[in-house]
Coordinates of C-alpha atoms in Angstrom, one line a residue:
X1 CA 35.5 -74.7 175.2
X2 CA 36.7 -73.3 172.0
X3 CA 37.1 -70.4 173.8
X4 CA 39.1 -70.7 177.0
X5 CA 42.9 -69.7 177.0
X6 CA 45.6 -70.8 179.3
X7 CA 48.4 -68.7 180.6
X8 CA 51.6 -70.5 178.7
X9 CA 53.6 -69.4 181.8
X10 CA 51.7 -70.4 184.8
X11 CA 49.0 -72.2 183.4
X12 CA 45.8 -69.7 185.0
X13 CA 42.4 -69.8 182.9
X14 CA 42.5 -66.5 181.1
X15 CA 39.7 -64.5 180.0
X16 CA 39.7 -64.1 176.1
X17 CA 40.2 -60.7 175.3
X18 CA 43.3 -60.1 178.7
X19 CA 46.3 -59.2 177.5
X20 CA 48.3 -60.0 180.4
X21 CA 48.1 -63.0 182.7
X22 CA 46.0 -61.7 186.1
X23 CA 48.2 -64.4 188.3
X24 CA 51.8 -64.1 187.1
X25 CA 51.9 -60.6 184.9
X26 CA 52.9 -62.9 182.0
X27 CA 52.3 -60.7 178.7
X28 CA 50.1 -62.6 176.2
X29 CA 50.9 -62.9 172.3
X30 CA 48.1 -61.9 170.0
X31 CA 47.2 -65.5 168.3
X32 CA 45.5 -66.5 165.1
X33 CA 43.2 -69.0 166.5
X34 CA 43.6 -72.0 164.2
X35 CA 41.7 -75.4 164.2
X36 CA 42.1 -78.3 165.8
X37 CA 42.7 -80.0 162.5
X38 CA 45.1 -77.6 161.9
X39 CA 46.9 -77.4 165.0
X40 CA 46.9 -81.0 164.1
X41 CA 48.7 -80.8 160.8
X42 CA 51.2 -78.4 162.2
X43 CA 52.1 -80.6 164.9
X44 CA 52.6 -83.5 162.8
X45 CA 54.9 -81.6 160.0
X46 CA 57.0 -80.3 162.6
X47 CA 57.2 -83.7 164.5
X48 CA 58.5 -85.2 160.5
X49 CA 60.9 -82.2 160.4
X50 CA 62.5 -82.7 163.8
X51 CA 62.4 -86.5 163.0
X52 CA 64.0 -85.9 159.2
X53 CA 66.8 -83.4 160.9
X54 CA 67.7 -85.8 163.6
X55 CA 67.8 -88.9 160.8
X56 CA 70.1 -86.4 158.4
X57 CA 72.6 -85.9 161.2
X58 CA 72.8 -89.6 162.4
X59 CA 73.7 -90.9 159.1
X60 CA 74.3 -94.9 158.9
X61 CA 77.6 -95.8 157.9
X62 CA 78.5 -97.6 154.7
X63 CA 78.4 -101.2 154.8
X64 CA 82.3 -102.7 154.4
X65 CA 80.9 -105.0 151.1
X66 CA 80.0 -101.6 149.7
X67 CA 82.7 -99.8 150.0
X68 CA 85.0 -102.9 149.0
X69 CA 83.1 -103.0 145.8
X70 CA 83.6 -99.5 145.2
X71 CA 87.7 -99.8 145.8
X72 CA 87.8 -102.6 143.3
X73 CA 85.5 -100.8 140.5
X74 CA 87.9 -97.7 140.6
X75 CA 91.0 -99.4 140.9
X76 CA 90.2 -102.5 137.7
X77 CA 89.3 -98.7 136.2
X78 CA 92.5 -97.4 136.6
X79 CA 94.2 -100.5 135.4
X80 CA 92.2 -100.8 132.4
X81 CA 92.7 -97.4 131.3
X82 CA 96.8 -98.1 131.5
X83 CA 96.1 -101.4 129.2
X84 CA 93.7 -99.6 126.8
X85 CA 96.7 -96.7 126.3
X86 CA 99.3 -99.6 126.3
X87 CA 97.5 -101.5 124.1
X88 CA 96.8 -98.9 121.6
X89 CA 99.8 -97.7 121.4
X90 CA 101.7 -101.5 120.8
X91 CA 99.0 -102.8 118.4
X92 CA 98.6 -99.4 116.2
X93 CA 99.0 -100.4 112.6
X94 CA 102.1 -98.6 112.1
X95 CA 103.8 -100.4 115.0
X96 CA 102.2 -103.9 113.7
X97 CA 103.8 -103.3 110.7
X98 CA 106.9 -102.6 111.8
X99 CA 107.1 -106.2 113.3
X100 CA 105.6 -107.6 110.6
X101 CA 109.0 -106.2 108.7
X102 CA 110.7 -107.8 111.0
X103 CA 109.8 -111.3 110.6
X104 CA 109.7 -110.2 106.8
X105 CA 113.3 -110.0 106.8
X106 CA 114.4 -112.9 109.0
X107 CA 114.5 -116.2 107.5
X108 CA 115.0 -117.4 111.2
X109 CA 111.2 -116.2 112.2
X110 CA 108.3 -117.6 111.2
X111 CA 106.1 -115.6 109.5
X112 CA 102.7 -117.8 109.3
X113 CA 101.8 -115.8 112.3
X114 CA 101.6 -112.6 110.2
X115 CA 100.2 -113.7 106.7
X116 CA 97.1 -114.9 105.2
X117 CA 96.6 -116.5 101.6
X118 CA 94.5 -114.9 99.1
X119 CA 93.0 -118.3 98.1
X120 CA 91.8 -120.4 101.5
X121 CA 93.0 -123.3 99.7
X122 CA 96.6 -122.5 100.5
X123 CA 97.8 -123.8 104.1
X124 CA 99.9 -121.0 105.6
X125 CA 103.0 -122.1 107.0
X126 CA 106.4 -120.9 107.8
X127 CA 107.7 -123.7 105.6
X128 CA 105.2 -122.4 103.0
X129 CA 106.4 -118.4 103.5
X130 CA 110.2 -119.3 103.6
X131 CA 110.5 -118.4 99.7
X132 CA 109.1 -115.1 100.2
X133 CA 111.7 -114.4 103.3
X134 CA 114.3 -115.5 101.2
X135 CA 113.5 -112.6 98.1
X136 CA 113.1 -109.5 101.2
X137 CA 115.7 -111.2 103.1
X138 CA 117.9 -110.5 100.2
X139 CA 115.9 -107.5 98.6
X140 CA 116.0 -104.9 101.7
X141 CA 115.2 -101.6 99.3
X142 CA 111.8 -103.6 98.3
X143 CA 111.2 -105.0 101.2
X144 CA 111.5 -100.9 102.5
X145 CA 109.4 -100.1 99.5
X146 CA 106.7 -102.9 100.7
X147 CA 106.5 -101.4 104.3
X148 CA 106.4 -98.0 102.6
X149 CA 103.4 -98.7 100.3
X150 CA 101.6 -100.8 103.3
X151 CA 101.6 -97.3 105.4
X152 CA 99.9 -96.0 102.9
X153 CA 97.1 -98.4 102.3
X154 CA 98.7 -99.6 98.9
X155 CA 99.5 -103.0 97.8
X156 CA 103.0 -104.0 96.1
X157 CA 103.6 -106.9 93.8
X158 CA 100.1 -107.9 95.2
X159 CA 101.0 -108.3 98.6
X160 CA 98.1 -106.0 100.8
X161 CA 97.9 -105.4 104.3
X162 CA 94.1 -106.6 105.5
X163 CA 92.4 -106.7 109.1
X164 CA 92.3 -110.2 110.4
X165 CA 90.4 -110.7 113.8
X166 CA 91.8 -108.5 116.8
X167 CA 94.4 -108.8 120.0
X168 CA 92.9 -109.1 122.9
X169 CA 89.3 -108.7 121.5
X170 CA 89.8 -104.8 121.5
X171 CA 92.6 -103.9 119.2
X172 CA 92.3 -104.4 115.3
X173 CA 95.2 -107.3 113.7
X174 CA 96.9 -106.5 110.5
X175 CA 98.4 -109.4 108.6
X176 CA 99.8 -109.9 105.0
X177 CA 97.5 -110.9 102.4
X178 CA 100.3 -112.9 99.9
X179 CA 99.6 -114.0 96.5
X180 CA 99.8 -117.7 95.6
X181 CA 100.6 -119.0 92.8
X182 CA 101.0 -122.3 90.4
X183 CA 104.5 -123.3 88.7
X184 CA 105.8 -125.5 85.8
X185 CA 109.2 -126.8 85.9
X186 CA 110.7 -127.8 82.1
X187 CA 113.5 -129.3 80.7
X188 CA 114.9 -130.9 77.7
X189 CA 115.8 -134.9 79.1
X190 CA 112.9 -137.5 79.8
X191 CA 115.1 -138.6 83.1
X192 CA 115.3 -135.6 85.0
X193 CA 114.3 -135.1 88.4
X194 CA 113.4 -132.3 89.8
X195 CA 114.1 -130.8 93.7
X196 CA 112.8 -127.4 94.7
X197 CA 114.4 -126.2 98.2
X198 CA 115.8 -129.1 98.5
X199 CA 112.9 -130.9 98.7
X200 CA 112.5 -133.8 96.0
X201 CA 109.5 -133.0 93.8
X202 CA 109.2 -136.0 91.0
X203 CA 110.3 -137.0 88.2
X204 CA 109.8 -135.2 84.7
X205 CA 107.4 -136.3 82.4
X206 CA 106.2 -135.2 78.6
X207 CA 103.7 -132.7 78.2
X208 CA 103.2 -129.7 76.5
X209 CA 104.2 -126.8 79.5
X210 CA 104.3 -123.5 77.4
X211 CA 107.9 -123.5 77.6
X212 CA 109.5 -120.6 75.2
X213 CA 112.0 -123.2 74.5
X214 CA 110.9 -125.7 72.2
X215 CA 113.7 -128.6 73.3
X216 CA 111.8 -128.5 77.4
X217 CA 109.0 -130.9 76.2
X218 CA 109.1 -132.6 79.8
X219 CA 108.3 -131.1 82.9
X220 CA 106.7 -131.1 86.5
X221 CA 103.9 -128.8 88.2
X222 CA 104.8 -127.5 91.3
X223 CA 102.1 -127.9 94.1
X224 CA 100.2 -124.2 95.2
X225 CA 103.4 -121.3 96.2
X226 CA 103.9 -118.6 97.9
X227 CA 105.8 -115.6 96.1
X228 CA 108.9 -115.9 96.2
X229 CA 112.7 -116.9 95.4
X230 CA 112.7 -120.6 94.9
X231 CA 116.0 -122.9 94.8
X232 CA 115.5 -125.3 92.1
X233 CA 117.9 -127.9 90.8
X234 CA 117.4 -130.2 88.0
X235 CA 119.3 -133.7 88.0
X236 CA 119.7 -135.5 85.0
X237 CA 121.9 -138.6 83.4
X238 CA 123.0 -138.0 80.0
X239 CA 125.1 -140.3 78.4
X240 CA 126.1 -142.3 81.4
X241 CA 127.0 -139.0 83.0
X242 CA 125.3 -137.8 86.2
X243 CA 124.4 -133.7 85.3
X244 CA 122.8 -131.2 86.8
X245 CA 122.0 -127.9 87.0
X246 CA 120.4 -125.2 89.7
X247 CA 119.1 -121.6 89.2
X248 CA 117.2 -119.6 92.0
X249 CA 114.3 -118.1 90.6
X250 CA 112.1 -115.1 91.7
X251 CA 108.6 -116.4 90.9
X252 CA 105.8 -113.6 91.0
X253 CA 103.3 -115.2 88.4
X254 CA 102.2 -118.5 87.9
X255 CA 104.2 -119.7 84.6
X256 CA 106.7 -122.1 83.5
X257 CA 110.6 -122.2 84.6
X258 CA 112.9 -123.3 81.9
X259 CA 115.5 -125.6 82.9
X260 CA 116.9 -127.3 80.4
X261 CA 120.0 -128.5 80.6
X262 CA 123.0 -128.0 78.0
X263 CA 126.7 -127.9 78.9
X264 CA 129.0 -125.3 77.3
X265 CA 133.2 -124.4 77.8
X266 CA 133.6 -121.3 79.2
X267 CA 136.6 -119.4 81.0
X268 CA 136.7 -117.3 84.4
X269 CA 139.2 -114.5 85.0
X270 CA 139.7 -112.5 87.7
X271 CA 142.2 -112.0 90.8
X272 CA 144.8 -115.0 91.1
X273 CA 143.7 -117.1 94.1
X274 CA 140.0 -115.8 94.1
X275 CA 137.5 -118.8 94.8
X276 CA 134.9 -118.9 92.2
X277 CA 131.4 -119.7 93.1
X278 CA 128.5 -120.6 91.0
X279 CA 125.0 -120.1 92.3
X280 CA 126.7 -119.5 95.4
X281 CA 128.7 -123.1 95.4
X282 CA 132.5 -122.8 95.7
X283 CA 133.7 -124.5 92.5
X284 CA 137.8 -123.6 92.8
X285 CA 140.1 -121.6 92.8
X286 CA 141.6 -119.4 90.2
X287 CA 144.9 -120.2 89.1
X288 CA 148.1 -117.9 89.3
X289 CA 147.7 -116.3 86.3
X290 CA 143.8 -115.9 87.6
X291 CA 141.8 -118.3 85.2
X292 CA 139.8 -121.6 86.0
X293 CA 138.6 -123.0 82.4
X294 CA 135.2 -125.3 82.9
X295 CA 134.4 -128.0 80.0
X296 CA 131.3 -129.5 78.7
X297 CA 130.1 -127.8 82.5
X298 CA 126.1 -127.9 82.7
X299 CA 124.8 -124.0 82.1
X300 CA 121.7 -122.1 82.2
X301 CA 121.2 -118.6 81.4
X302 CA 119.9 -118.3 85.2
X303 CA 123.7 -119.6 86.5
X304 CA 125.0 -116.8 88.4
X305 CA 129.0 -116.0 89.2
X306 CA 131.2 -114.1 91.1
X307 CA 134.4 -114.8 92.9
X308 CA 135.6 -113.4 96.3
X309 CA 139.5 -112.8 97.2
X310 CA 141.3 -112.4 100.0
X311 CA 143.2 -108.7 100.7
X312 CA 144.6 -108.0 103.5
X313 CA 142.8 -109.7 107.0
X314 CA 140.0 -108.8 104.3
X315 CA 137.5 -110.6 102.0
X316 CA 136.1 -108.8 99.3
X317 CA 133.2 -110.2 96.6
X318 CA 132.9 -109.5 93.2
X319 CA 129.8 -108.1 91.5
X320 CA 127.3 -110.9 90.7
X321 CA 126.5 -111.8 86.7
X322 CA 124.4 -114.0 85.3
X323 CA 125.9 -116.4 82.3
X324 CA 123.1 -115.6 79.8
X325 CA 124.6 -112.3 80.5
X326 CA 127.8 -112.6 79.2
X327 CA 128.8 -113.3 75.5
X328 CA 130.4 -115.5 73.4
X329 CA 134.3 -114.9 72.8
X330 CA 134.1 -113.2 69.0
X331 CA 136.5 -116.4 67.3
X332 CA 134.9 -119.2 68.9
X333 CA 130.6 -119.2 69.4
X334 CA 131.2 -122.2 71.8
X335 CA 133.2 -120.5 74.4
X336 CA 132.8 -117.8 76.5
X337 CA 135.0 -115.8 78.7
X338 CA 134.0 -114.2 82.1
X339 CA 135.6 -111.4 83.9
X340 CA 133.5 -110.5 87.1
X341 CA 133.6 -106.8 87.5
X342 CA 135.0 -105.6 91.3
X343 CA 133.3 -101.9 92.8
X344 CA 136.0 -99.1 92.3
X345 CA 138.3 -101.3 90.3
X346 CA 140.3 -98.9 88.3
X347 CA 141.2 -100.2 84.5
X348 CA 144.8 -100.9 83.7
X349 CA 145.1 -98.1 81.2
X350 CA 143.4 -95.4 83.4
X351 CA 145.7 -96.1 86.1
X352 CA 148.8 -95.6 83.6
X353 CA 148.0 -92.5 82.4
X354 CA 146.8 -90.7 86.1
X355 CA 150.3 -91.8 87.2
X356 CA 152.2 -90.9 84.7
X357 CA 150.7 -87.0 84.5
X358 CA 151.3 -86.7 88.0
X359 CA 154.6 -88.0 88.7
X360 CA 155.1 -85.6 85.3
X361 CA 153.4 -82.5 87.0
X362 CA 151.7 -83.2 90.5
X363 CA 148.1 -81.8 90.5
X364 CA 146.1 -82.0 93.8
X365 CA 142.9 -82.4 92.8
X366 CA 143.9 -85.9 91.5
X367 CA 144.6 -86.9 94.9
X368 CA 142.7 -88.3 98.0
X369 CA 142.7 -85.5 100.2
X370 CA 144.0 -82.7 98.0
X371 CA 147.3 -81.0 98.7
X372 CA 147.3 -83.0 102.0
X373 CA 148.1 -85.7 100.0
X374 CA 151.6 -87.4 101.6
X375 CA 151.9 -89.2 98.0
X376 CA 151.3 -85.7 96.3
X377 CA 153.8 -84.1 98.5
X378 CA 156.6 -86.5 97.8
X379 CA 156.0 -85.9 93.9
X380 CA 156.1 -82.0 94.1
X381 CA 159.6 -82.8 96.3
X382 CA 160.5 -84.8 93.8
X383 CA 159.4 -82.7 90.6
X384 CA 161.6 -79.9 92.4
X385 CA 164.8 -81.6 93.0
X386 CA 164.8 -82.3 89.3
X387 CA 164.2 -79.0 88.3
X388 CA 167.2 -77.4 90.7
X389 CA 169.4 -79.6 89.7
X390 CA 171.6 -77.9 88.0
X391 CA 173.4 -81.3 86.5
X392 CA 170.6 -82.6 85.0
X393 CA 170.4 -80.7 81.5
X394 CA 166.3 -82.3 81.3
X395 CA 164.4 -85.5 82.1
X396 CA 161.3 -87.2 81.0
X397 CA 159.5 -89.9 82.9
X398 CA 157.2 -93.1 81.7
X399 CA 154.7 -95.7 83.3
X400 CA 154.2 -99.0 82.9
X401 CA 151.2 -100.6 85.0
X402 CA 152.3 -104.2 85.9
X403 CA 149.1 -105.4 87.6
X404 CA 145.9 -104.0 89.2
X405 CA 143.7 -105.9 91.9
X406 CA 140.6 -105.3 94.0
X407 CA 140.7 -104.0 97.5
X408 CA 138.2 -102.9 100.0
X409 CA 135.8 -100.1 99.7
X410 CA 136.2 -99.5 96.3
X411 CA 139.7 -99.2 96.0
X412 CA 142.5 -100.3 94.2
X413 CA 145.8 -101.8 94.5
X414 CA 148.6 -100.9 91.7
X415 CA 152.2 -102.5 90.8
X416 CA 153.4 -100.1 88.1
X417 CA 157.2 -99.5 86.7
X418 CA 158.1 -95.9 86.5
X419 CA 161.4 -95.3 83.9
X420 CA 163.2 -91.9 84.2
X421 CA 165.5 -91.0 81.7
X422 CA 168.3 -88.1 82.1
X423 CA 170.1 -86.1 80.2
X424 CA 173.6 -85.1 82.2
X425 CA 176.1 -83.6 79.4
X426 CA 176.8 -86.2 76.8
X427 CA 175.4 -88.9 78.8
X428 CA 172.0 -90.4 79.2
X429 CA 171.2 -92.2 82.6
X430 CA 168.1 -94.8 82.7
X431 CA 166.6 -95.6 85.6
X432 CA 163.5 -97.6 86.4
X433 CA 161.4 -97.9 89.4
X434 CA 159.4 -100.8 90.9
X435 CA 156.5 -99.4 93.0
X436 CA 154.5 -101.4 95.0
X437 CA 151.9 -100.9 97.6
X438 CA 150.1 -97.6 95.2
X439 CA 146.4 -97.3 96.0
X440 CA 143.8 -95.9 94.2
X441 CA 140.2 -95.0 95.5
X442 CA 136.7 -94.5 93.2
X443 CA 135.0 -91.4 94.1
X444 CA 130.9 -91.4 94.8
X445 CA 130.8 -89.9 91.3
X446 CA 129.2 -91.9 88.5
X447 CA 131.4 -90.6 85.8
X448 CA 133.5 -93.3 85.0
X449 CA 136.3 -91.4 83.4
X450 CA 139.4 -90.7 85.2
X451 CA 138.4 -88.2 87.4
X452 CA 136.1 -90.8 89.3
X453 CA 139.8 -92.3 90.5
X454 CA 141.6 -90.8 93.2
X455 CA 145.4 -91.4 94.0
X456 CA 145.5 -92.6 98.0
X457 CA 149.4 -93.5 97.6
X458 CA 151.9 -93.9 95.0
X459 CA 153.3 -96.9 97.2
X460 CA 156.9 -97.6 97.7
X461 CA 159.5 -97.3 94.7
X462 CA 162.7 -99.4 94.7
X463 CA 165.4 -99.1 91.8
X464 CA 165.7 -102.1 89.6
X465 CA 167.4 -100.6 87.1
X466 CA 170.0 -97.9 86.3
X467 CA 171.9 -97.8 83.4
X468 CA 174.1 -94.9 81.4
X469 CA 174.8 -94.5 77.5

């Protein structure tokens, strides 16, 4: 049996060793006879391969579930990725503190949100913080100087930037890390009562508060503070008279305030009709001849002054000064007089001679815009007129500066008297001049002789007098 072939075409019994099919001429292949088992194996592999080719070209199409959970995987992808770059680019540390500066500054913010104590005893609020508000609030070059250090990793007057918890549970917090500290209030009366932001503390009592005044034997502790500038006013009755007294007070260390009350006589001058304020209270207004005189008036070294003064559809303020500051008046150790110093004021005598040199010989260079100077211009006109005339045999010129007051952006404004006197033949002619409306202007120079003065205008001269000898 193993034997027997079968013509593939027609099917005839062949002989074994024919090469061609006796029935149908069919020429037969040359075969390796293999075995059944192999024939077997062959089959079977090449039934698998025809099955696997068939199943690789009807592939079964993906299920809808699939295919929704792979549009939702890449899309939540793609919106995470925008939030991770949005994210890091709103809560970098740089940008963090940036807003933390911005609450910093803005007493109308909370800040709470932004700070942490360094002792977890303190309870942050934005009560709590206000103080330290207040000092950047009014200290914008430290508070520039705070942000500046922070960038940098640095700490300033204590304060340190520290990780606190993240946003979102990915990016990293910054918050301030404030200093807190403990405060003594002295004075030198047993019924005093103290108020701290205008918030009623307590009343004094004895006690030994390492005051460096020896009289402030009676005092009250402050509860746990933030840095900061603090508001504090002392209230007293002294002799059947209600007194008190206020400072504000930059507290950086835990220590004792001294606020002992004593009254003293004192004088300030400064612009007539300027409103004088002390510790930033309106207290009056300065007479015509620019003075408003205080007696037996409750002082502390701490009591700060300036006036402001109306110019113009302008208000101008003076510079601030302490009264500690300022000294007593030379004949009398129980009196003081205070002039509040005004930016770009020009002094009386410095005035007096700049004008008189120029309306005597015009130089440019001590004018506001040189030789474009309209005020300059009229002078050289002026100077020239004199000098052609051939009646005038000679002339001299003199200046008397009346008055001088503040104006805006460090200027000036000048009443002066200018006298010319002529010699025509035998007779001498004197004529004086009233000018009003002259300006001058401080340069950015801080040379404070009379160069730092520039002439804006000479003002407007009317004849008051003129008189011949």
């Amino acid at each position: 049996m193993s034997g027997r072939r079968f013509c593939p075409n027609c099917g005839t019994k062949l002989e074994s060793n024919v090469e061609f099919c006796p029935n149908c001429g069919f020429k037969l292949a040359k075969k390796e006879h293999a075995s059944p088992s192999r024939q077997a194996y062959q089959q079977t592999v090449k039934k698998q391969g025809s099955s696997k080719g068939r199943q690789a070209y009807h592939a079964q199409p993906m299920k809808k579930k699939t295919k929704v959970l792979l549009t939702l995987g890449v899309a939540f992808l793609a919106v995470f990725t925008i939030f991770y770059a949005w994210g890091s680019n709103h809560y970098s540390k740089e940008n963090q503190i940036n807003r933390i500066k911005s609450d910093l500054i803005d007493t109308k913010t909370g800040l709470a949100k932004d700070v942490v104590a360094d002792d977890s005893a303190m309870q942050v609020t934005d009560a709590a913080l206000k103080p330290t508000q207040t000092y950047f609030a009014e200290h914008h070059k430290a508070a520039n100087e705070l942000i500046n250090y922070l960038k940098e990793d640095a700490s300033f007057n204590r304060i340190h930037l520290v990780q606190s918890g993240h946003h979102m549970l990915i990016f990293p917090r910054y918050v301030l890390r404030v200093p807190t500290i403990y405060a003594t209030v002295a004075t030198n009366h047993s019924n005093s009562s103290i108020t701290v932001n205008g918030k009623y503390i307590g009343q004094v009592k004895p006690g030994n508060f390492a005051s460096e005044k020896q009289d402030n034997k009676y005092g009250v502790k402050l509860r746990h503070l933030f840095v900061g500038t603090y508001h504090i006013k002392v209230k007293s009755n002294i002799s059947n008279r209600n007194l008190s007294t206020t400072s504000n007070y930059d507290l950086w260390s835990s220590g004792t305030v001294d606020m002992g009350i004593r009254t003293e006589n004192f004088t300030v001058k400064s612009t007539p009709g300027a409103i004088l304020y002390l510790n930033d209270k309106n207290v009056g207004t300065l007479n015509k001849k620019g003075q408003l005189m205080f007696k037996d008036y409750p002082v502390t070294d701490k009591l700060k002054i300036y006036v402001k003064a109306k110019v113009g559809s302008n208000t101008i303020k003076s510079q601030e000064l302490n009264y500690g500051d300022v000294q007593y008046d030379d004949a009398n150790d129980s009196h003081k007089t205070i002039e509040p110093k005004w930016d770009g004021l020009i002094a009386k005598e410095d005035a007096q001679e700049i004008l008189e040199d120029n309306f005597k010989d015009p130089d440019e260079d001590a004018f506001l815009n040189g030789a474009e100077n309209k005020s300059y211009q009229e002078l050289r006109k002026m100077d020239k007129g004199y000098d052609e005339d051939d009646d005038i045999d000679s002339y001299d010129m003199s200046c008397s500066v009346i008055s001088v007051s503040p104006a805006p952006n460090k200027s000036s404004n000048v009443v002066y008297k200018i006298t010319f006197t002529f010699e025509v033949g035998d007779t001498e002619r004197k004529q004086v001049l009233l000018y009003k409306g002259a300006s001058f202007r401080s340069s950015d120079s801080d040379d404070e002789d009379n160069e730092s003065q520039k002439i804006k205008s000479i003002g407007t001269g009317k004849i008051v007098s003129d008189k011949r000898y």
